[in-house]
PDB file of C-alpha atoms and ligand atoms in Angstrom:
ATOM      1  CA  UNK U   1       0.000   0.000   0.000  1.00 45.00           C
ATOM      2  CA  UNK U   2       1.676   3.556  -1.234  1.00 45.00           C
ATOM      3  CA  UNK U   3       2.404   5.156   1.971  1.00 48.00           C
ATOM      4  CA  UNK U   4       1.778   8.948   0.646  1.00 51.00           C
ATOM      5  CA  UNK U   5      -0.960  10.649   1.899  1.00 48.00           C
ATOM      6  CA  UNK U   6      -4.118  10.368  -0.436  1.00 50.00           C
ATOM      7  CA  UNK U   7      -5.494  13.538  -1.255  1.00 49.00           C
ATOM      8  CA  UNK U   8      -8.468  12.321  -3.105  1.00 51.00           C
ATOM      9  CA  UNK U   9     -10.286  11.974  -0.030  1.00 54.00           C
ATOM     10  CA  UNK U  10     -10.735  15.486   0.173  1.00 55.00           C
ATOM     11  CA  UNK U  11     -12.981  17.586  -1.662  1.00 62.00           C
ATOM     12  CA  UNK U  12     -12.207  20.862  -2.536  1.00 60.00           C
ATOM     13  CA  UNK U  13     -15.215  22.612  -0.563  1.00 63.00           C
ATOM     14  CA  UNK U  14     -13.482  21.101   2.187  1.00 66.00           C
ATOM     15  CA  UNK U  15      -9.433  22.575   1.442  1.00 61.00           C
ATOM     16  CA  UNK U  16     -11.496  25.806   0.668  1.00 62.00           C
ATOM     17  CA  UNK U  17     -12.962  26.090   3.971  1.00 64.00           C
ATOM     18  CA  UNK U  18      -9.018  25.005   6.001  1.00 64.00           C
ATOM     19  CA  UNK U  19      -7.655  27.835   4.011  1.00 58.00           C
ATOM     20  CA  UNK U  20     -10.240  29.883   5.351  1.00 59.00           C
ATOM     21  CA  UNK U  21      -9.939  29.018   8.766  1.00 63.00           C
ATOM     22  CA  UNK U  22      -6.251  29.326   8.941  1.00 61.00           C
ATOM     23  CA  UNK U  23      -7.177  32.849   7.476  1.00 55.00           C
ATOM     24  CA  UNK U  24      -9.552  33.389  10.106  1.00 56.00           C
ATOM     25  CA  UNK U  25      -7.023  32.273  12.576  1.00 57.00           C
ATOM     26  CA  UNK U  26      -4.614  34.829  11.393  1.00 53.00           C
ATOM     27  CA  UNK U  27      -2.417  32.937   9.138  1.00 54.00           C
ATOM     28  CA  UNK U  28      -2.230  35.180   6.434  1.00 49.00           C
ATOM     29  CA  UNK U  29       2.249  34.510   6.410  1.00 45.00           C
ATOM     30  CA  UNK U  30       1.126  31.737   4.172  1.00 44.00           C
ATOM     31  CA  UNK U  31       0.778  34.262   1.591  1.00 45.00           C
ATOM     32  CA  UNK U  32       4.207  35.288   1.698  1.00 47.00           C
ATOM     33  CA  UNK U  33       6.768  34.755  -1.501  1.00 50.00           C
ATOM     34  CA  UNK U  34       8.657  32.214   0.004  1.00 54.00           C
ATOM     35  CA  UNK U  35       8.023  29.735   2.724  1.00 58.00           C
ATOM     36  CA  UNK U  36       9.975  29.994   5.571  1.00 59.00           C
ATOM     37  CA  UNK U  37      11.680  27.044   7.701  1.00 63.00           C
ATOM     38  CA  UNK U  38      10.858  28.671  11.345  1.00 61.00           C
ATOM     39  CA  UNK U  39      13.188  25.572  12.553  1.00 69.00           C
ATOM     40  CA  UNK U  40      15.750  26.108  10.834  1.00 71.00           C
ATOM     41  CA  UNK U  41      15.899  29.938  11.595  1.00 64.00           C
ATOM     42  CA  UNK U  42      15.565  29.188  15.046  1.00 65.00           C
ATOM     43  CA  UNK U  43      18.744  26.245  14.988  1.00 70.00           C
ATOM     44  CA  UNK U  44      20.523  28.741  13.574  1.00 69.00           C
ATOM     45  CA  UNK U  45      20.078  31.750  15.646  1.00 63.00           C
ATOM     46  CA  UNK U  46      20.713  29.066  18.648  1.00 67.00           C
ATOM     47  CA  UNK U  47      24.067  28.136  17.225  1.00 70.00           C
ATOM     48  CA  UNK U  48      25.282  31.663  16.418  1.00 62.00           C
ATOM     49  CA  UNK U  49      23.903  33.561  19.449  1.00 55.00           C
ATOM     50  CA  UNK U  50      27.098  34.956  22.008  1.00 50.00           C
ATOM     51  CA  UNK U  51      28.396  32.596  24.476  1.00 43.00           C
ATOM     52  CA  UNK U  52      27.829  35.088  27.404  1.00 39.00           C
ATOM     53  CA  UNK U  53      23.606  34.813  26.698  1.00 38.00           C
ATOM     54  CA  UNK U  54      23.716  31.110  26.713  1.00 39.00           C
ATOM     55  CA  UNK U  55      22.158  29.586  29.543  1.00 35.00           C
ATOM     56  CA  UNK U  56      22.849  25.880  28.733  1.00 40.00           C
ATOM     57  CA  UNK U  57      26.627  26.392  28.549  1.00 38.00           C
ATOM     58  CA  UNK U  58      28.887  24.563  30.714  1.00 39.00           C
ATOM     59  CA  UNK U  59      31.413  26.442  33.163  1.00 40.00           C
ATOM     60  CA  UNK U  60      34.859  26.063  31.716  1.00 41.00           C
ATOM     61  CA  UNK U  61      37.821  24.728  33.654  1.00 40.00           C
ATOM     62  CA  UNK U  62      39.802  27.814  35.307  1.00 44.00           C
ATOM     63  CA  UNK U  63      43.220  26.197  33.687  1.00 44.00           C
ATOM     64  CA  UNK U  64      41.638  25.544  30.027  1.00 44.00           C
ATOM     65  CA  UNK U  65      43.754  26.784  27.758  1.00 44.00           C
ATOM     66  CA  UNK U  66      42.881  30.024  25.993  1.00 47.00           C
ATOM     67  CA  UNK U  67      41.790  29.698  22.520  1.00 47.00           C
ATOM     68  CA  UNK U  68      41.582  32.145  19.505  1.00 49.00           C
ATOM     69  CA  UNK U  69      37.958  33.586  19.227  1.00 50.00           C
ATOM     70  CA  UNK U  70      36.012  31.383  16.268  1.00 48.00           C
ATOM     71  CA  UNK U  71      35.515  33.998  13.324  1.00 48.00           C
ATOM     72  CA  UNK U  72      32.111  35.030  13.409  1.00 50.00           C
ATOM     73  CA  UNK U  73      30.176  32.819  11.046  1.00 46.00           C
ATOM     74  CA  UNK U  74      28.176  34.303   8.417  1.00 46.00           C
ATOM     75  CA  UNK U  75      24.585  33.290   8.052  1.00 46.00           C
ATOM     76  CA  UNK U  76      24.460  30.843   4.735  1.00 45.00           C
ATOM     77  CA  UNK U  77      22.044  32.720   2.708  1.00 45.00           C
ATOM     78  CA  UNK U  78      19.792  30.059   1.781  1.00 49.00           C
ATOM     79  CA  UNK U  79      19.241  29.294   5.557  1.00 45.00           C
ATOM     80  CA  UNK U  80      18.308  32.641   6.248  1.00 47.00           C
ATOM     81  CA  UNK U  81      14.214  33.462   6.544  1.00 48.00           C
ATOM     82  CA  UNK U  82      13.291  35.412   3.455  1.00 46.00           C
ATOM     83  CA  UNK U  83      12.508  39.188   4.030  1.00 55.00           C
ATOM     84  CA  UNK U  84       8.664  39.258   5.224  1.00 53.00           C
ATOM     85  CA  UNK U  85       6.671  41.680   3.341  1.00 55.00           C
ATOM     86  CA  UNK U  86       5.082  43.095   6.502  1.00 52.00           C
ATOM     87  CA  UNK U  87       8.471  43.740   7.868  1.00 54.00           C
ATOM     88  CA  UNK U  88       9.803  46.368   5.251  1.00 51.00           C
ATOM     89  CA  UNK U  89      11.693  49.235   6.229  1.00 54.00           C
ATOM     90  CA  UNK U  90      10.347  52.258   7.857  1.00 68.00           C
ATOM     91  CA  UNK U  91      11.642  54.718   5.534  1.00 73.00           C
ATOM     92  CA  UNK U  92       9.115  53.031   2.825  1.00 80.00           C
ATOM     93  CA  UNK U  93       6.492  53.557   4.752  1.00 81.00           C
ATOM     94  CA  UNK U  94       7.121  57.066   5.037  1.00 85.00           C
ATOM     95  CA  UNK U  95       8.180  57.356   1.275  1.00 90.00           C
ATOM     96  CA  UNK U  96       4.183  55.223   0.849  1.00 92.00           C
ATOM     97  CA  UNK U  97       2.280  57.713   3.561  1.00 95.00           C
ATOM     98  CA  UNK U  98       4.040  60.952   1.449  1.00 95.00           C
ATOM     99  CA  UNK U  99       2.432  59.189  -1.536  1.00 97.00           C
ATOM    100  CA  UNK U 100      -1.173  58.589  -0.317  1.00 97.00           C
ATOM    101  CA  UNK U 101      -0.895  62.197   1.147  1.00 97.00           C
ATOM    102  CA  UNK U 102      -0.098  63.392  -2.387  1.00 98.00           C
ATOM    103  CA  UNK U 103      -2.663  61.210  -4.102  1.00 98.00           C
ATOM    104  CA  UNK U 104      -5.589  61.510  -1.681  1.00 98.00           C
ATOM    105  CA  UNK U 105      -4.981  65.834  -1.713  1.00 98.00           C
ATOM    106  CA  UNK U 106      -5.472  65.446  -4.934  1.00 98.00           C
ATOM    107  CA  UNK U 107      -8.994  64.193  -5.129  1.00 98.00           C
ATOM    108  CA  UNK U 108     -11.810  66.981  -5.763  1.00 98.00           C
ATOM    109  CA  UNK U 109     -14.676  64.466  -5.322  1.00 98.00           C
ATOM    110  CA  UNK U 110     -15.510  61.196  -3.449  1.00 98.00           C
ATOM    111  CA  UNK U 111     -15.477  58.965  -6.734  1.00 98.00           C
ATOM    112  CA  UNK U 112     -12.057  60.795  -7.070  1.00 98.00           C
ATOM    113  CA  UNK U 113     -11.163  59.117  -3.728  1.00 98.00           C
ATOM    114  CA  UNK U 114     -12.456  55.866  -4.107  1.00 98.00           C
ATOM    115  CA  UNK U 115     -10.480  55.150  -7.475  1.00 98.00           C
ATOM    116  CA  UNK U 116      -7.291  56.678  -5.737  1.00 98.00           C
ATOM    117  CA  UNK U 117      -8.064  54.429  -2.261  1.00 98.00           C
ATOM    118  CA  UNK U 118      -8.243  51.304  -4.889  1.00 98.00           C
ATOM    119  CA  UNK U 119      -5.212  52.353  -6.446  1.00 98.00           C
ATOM    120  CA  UNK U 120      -3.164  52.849  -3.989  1.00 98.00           C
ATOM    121  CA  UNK U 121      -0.405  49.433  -3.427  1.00 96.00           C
ATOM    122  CA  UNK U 122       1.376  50.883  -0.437  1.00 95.00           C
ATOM    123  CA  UNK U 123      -1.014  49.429   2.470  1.00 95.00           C
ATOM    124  CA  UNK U 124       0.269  45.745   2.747  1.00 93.00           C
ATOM    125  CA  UNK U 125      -3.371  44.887   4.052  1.00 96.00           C
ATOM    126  CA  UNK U 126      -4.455  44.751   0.326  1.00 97.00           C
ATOM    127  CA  UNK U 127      -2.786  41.849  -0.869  1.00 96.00           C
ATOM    128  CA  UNK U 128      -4.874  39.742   1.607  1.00 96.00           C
ATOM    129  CA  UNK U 129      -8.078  41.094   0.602  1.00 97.00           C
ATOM    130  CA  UNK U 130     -10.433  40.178  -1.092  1.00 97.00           C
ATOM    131  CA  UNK U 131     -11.808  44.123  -1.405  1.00 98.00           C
ATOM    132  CA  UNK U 132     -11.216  47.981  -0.635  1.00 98.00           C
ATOM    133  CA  UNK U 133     -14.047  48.602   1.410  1.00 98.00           C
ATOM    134  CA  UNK U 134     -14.200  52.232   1.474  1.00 98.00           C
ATOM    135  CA  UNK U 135     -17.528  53.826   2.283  1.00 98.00           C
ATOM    136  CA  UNK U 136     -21.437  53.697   1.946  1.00 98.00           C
ATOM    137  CA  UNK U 137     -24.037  56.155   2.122  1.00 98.00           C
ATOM    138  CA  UNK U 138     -24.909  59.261   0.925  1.00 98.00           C
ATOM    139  CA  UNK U 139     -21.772  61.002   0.039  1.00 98.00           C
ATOM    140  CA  UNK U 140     -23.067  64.900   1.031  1.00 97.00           C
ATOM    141  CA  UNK U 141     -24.589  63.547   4.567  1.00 98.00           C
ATOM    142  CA  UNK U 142     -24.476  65.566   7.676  1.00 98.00           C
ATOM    143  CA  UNK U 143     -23.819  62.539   9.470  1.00 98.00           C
ATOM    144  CA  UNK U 144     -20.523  60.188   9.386  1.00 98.00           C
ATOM    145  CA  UNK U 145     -19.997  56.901  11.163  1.00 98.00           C
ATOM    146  CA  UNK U 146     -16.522  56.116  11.473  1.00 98.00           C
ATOM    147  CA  UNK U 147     -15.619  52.297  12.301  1.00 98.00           C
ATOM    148  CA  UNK U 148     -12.265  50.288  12.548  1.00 98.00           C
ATOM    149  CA  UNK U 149     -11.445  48.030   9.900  1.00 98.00           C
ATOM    150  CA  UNK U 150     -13.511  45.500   7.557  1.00 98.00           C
ATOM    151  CA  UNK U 151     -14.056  42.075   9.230  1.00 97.00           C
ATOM    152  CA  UNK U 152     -14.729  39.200   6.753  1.00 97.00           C
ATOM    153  CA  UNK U 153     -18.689  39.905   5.566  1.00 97.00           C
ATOM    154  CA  UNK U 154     -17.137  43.478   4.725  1.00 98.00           C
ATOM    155  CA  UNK U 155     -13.995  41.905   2.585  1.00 98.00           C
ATOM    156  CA  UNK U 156     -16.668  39.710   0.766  1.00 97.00           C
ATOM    157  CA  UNK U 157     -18.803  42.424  -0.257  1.00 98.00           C
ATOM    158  CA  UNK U 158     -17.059  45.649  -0.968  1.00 98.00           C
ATOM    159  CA  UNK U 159     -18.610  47.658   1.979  1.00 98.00           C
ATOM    160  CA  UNK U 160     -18.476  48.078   5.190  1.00 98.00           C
ATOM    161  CA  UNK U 161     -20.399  47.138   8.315  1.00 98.00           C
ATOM    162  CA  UNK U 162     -22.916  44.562   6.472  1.00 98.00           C
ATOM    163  CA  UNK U 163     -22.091  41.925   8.972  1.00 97.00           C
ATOM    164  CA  UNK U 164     -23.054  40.856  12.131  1.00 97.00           C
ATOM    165  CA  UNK U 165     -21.744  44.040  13.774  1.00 97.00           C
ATOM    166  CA  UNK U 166     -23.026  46.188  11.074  1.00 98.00           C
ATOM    167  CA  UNK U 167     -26.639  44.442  11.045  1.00 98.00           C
ATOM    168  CA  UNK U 168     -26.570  45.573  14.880  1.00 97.00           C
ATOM    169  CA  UNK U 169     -25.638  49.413  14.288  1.00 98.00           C
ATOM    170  CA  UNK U 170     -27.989  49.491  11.804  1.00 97.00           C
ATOM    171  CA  UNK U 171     -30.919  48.550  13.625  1.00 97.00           C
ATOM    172  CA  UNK U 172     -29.147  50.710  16.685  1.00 97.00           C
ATOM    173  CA  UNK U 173     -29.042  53.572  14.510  1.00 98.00           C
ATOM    174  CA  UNK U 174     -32.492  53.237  13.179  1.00 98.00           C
ATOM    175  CA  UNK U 175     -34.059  53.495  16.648  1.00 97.00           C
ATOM    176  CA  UNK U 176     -32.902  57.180  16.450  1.00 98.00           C
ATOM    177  CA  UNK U 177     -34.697  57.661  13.140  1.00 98.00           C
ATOM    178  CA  UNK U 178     -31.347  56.887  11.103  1.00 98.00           C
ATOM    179  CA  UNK U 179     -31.205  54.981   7.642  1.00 97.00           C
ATOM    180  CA  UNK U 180     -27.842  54.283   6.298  1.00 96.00           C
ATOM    181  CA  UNK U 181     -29.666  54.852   2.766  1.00 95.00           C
ATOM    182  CA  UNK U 182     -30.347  58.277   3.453  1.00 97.00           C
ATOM    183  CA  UNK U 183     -29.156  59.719   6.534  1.00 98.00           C
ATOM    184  CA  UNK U 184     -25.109  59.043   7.017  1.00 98.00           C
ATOM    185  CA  UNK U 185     -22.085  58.327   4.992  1.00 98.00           C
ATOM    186  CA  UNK U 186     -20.404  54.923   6.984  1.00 98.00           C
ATOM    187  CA  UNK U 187     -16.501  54.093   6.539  1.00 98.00           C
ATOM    188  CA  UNK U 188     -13.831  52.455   8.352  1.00 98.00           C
ATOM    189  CA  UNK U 189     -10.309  53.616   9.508  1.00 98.00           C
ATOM    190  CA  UNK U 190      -8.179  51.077   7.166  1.00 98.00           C
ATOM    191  CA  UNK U 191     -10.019  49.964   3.836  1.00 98.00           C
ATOM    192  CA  UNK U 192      -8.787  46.705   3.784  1.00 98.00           C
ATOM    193  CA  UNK U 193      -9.585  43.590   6.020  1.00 98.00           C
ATOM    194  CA  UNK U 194      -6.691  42.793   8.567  1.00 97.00           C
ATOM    195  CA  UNK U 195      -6.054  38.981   8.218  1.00 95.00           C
ATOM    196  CA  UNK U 196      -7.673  37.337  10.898  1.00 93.00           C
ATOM    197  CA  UNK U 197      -9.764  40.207  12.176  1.00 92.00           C
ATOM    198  CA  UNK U 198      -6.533  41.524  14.100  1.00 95.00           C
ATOM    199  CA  UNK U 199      -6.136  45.143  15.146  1.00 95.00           C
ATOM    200  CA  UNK U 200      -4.459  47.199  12.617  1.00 96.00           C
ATOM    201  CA  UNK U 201      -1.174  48.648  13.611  1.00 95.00           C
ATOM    202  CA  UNK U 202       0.167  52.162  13.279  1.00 94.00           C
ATOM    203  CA  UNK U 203       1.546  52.007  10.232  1.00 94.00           C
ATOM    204  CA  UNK U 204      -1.479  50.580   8.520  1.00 96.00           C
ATOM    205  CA  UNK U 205      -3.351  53.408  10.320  1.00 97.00           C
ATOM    206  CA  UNK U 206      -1.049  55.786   9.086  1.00 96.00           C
ATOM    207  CA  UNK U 207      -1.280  54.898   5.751  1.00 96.00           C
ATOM    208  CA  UNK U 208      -4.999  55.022   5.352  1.00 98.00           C
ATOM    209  CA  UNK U 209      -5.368  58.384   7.332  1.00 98.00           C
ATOM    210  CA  UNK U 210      -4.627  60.648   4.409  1.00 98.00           C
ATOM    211  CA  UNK U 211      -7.411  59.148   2.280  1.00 98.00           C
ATOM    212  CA  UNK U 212      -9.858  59.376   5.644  1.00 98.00           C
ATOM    213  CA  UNK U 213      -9.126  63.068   6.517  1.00 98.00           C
ATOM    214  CA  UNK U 214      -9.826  63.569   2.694  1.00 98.00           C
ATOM    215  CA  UNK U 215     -12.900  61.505   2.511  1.00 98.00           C
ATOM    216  CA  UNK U 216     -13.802  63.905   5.680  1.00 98.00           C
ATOM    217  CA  UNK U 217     -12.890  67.115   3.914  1.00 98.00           C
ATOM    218  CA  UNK U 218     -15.308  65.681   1.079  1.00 98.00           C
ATOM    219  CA  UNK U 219     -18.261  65.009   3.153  1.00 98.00           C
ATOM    220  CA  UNK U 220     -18.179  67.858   5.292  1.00 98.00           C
ATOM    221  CA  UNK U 221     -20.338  66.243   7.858  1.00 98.00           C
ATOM    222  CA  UNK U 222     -21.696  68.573  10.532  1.00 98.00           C
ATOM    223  CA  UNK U 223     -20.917  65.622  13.484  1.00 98.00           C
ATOM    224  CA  UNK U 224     -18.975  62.196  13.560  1.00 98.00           C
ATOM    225  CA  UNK U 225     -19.830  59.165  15.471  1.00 98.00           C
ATOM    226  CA  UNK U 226     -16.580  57.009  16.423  1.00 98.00           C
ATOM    227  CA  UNK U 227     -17.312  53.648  16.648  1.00 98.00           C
ATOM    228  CA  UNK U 228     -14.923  51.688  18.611  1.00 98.00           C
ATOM    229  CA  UNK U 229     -11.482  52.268  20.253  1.00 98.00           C
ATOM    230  CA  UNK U 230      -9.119  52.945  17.192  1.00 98.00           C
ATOM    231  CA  UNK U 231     -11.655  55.078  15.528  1.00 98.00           C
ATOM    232  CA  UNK U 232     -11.611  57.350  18.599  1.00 98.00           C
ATOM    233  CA  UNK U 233      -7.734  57.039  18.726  1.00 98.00           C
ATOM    234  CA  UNK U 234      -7.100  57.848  15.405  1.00 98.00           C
ATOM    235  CA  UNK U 235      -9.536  60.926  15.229  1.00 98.00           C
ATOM    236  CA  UNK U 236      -9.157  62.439  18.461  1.00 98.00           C
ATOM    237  CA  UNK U 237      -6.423  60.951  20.388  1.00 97.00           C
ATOM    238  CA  UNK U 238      -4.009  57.890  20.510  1.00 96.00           C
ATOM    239  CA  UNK U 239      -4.339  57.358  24.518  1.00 97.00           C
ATOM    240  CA  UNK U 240      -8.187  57.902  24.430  1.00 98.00           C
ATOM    241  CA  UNK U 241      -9.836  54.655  26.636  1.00 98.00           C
ATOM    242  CA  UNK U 242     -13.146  53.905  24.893  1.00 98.00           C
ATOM    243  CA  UNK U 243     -14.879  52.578  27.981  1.00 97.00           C
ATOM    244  CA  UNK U 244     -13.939  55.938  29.898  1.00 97.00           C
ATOM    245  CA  UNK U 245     -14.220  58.302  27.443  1.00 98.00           C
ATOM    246  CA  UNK U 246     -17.418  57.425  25.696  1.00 98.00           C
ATOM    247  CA  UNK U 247     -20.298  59.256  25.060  1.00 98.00           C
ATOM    248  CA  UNK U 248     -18.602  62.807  25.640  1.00 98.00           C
ATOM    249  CA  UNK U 249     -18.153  65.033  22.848  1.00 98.00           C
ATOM    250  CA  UNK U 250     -14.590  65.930  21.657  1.00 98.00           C
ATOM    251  CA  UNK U 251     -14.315  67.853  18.271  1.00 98.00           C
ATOM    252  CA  UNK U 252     -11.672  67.291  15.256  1.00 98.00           C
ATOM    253  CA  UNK U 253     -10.182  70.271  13.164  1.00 98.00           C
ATOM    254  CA  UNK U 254     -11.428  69.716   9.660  1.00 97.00           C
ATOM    255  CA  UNK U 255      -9.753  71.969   7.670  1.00 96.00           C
ATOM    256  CA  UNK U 256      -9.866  75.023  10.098  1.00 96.00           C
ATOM    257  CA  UNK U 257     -13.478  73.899  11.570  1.00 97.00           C
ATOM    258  CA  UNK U 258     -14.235  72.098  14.603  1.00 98.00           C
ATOM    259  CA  UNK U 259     -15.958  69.193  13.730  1.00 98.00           C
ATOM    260  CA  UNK U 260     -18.334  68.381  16.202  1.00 98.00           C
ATOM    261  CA  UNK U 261     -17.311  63.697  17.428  1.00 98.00           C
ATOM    262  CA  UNK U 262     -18.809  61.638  19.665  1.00 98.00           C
ATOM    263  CA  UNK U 263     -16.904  58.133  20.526  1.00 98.00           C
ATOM    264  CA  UNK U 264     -19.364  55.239  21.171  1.00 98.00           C
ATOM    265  CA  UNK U 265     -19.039  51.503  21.853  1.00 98.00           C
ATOM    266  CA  UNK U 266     -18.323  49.349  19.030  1.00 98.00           C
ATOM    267  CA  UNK U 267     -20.871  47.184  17.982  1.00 98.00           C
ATOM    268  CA  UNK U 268     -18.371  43.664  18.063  1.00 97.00           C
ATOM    269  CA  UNK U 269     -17.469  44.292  21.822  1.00 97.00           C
ATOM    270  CA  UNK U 270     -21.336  44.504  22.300  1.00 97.00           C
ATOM    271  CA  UNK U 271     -21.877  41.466  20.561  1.00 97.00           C
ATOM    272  CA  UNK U 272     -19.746  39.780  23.234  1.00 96.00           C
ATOM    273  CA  UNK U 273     -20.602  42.356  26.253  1.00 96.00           C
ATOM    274  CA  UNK U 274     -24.404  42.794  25.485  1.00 96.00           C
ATOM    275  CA  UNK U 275     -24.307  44.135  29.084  1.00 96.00           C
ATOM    276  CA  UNK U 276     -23.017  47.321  28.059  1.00 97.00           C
ATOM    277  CA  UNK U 277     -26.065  47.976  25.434  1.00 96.00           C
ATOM    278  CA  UNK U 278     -27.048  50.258  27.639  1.00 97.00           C
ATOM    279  CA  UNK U 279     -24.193  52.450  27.782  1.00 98.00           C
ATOM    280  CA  UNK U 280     -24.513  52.611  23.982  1.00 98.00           C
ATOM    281  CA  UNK U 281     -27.738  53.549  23.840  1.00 97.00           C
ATOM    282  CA  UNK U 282     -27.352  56.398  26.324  1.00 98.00           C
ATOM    283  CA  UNK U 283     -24.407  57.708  23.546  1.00 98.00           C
ATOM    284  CA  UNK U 284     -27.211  57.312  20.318  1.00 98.00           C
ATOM    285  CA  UNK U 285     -29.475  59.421  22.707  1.00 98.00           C
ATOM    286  CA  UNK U 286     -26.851  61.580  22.634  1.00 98.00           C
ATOM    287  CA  UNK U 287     -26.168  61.784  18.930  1.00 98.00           C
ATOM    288  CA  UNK U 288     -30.283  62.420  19.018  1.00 98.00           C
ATOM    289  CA  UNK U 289     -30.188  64.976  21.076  1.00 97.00           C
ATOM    290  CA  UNK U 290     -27.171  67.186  18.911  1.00 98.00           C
ATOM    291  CA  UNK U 291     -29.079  66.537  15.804  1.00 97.00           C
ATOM    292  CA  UNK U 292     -32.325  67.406  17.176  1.00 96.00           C
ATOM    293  CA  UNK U 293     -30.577  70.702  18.124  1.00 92.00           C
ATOM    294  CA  UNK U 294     -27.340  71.278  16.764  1.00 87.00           C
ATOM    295  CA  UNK U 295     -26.768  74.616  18.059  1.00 82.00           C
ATOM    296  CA  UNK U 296     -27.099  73.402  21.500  1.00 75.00           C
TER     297      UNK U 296
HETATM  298  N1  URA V 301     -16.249  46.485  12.189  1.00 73.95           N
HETATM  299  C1  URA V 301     -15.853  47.702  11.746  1.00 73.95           C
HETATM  300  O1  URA V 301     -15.270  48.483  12.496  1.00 73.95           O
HETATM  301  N2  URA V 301     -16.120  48.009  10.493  1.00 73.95           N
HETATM  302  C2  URA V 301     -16.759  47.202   9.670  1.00 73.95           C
HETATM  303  O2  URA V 301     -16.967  47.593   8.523  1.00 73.95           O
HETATM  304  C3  URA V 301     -17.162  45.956  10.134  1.00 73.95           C
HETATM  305  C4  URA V 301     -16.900  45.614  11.397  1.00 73.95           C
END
């Protein structure tokens, strides 16, 4: 009997949905150029880390004869992990944040901004996704809704919040009178879904921001609800604490005005807290109250 593994037995729907759940587990380095022996790298960082850090080396005998230092041993280039993509140097990420600057400044109109968002290579997140998710809603709305990042519904579809979280704020929002049809324009910090659902970092942050501010700019919304911890962070301030700071009103300079943003609860960590519903709630009563009377 052959003793290789027979991969007949499995169907395809079934290697579709392992790919998908290594995906969902955050194993996006699959996608990388090269594979990369983790073993290997990890023998040979053993074998050429400094004697003095070595914990399993023996005490040598006070009369052993001294012996010339070994010449340090260059790492044989084969053996050495191939450059990950998501580990490039900071200096092209500045060179790639200049550039979406540049591009997104350019951009007179939303459709302007969505065709330079889905242009735009230097945000690493894209090559996992499936889509840009950019924005939906009416594009001249007095009302934006500001989220974090695209989970896996969003990636499928091309837009954001249409899953689980999404379904939630929508029927949240609509409790206040508010249609995502009509009444707000709804985006996301970073366009592109982080593998896994993980938090995007800075740099990914960074690198979206100039096409954000601009899609902003465009809207000219007269108040902003930030939904969820980064969203808050990256608008108003990096140390903000949702859970604290919630509910009160901070503003954010838009172009020389002070826009008018109120940080809420994300919808996901209500999902798993439904306990703190209320606390949400009280922020959309809130929201109610400003647009009922903006001028206070
Ligand atoms: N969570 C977000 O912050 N945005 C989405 O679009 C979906 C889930």
């Amino acid at each position: 009997m052959s003793e290789t593994l027979n991969t007949t037995v499995y169907d395809p729907a079934l290697w579709a949905e392992a790919v998908a759940w290594q995906q969902e587990c955050g194993v996006f380095d699959l996608l990388s150029d090269q594979p990369v022996d983790a073993f290997a790298a990890r023998e040979l960082e053993k074998a050429s880390a400094p004697a003095a850090i070595r914990t399993d080396a023996a005490p040598r005998p006070a009369a052993a004869p001294a012996r010339p230092a070994a010449p340090a041993r260059a790492k044989p280039a084969a053996a050495r992990p191939p450059t990950n993509q998501h580990a490039r140097r900071g200096l092209e990420a500045v060179a790639d944040i200049a550039e979406a600057e540049k591009r997104a400044a350019a951009c007179s109109s939303i459709e302007e901004l969505v065709a330079a968002v889905e242009d735009f290579d230097g945000c690493l997140l894209k090559d996992t996704a499936s889509n840009t998710v950019f924005g939906d809603g009416p594009t001249d709305s007095d009302i934006m809704i500001i989220g974090e990042a695209p989970g896996a519904d969003e990636d499928r579809q091309g837009r954001p919040f249409v899953g689980r979280s999404g379904q939630m704020l929508d029927e949240m929002l609509s409790y206040i009178g508010l249609k995502r049809e009509e009444d707000f324009r709804i985006t996301n910090i970073v366009f592109w879904r982080p593998p896994g659902n993980r938090k995007p970092n800075a740099g990914e942050v960074a690198l979206c921001w100039p096409f954000s501010k601009r899609h902003i700019e465009l809207v000219q919304p007269k108040v902003i609800l930030a939904v969820g911890g980064l969203s808050a962070q990256t608008l108003l301030d990096p140390n903000l604490r949702i859970t604290r700071e919630r509910g009160k009103w901070r503003s954010l300079d838009v172009r020389g005005s002070a826009v008018p943003v109120l940080p809420t609860l994300h919808p996901a960590y209500l999902l798993r807290q439904p306990v703190n519903k209320r606390e949400a709630w009280t922020d959309l009563l809130t929201l109610k109250q400003f647009l009922n009377n903006p001028e206070g």
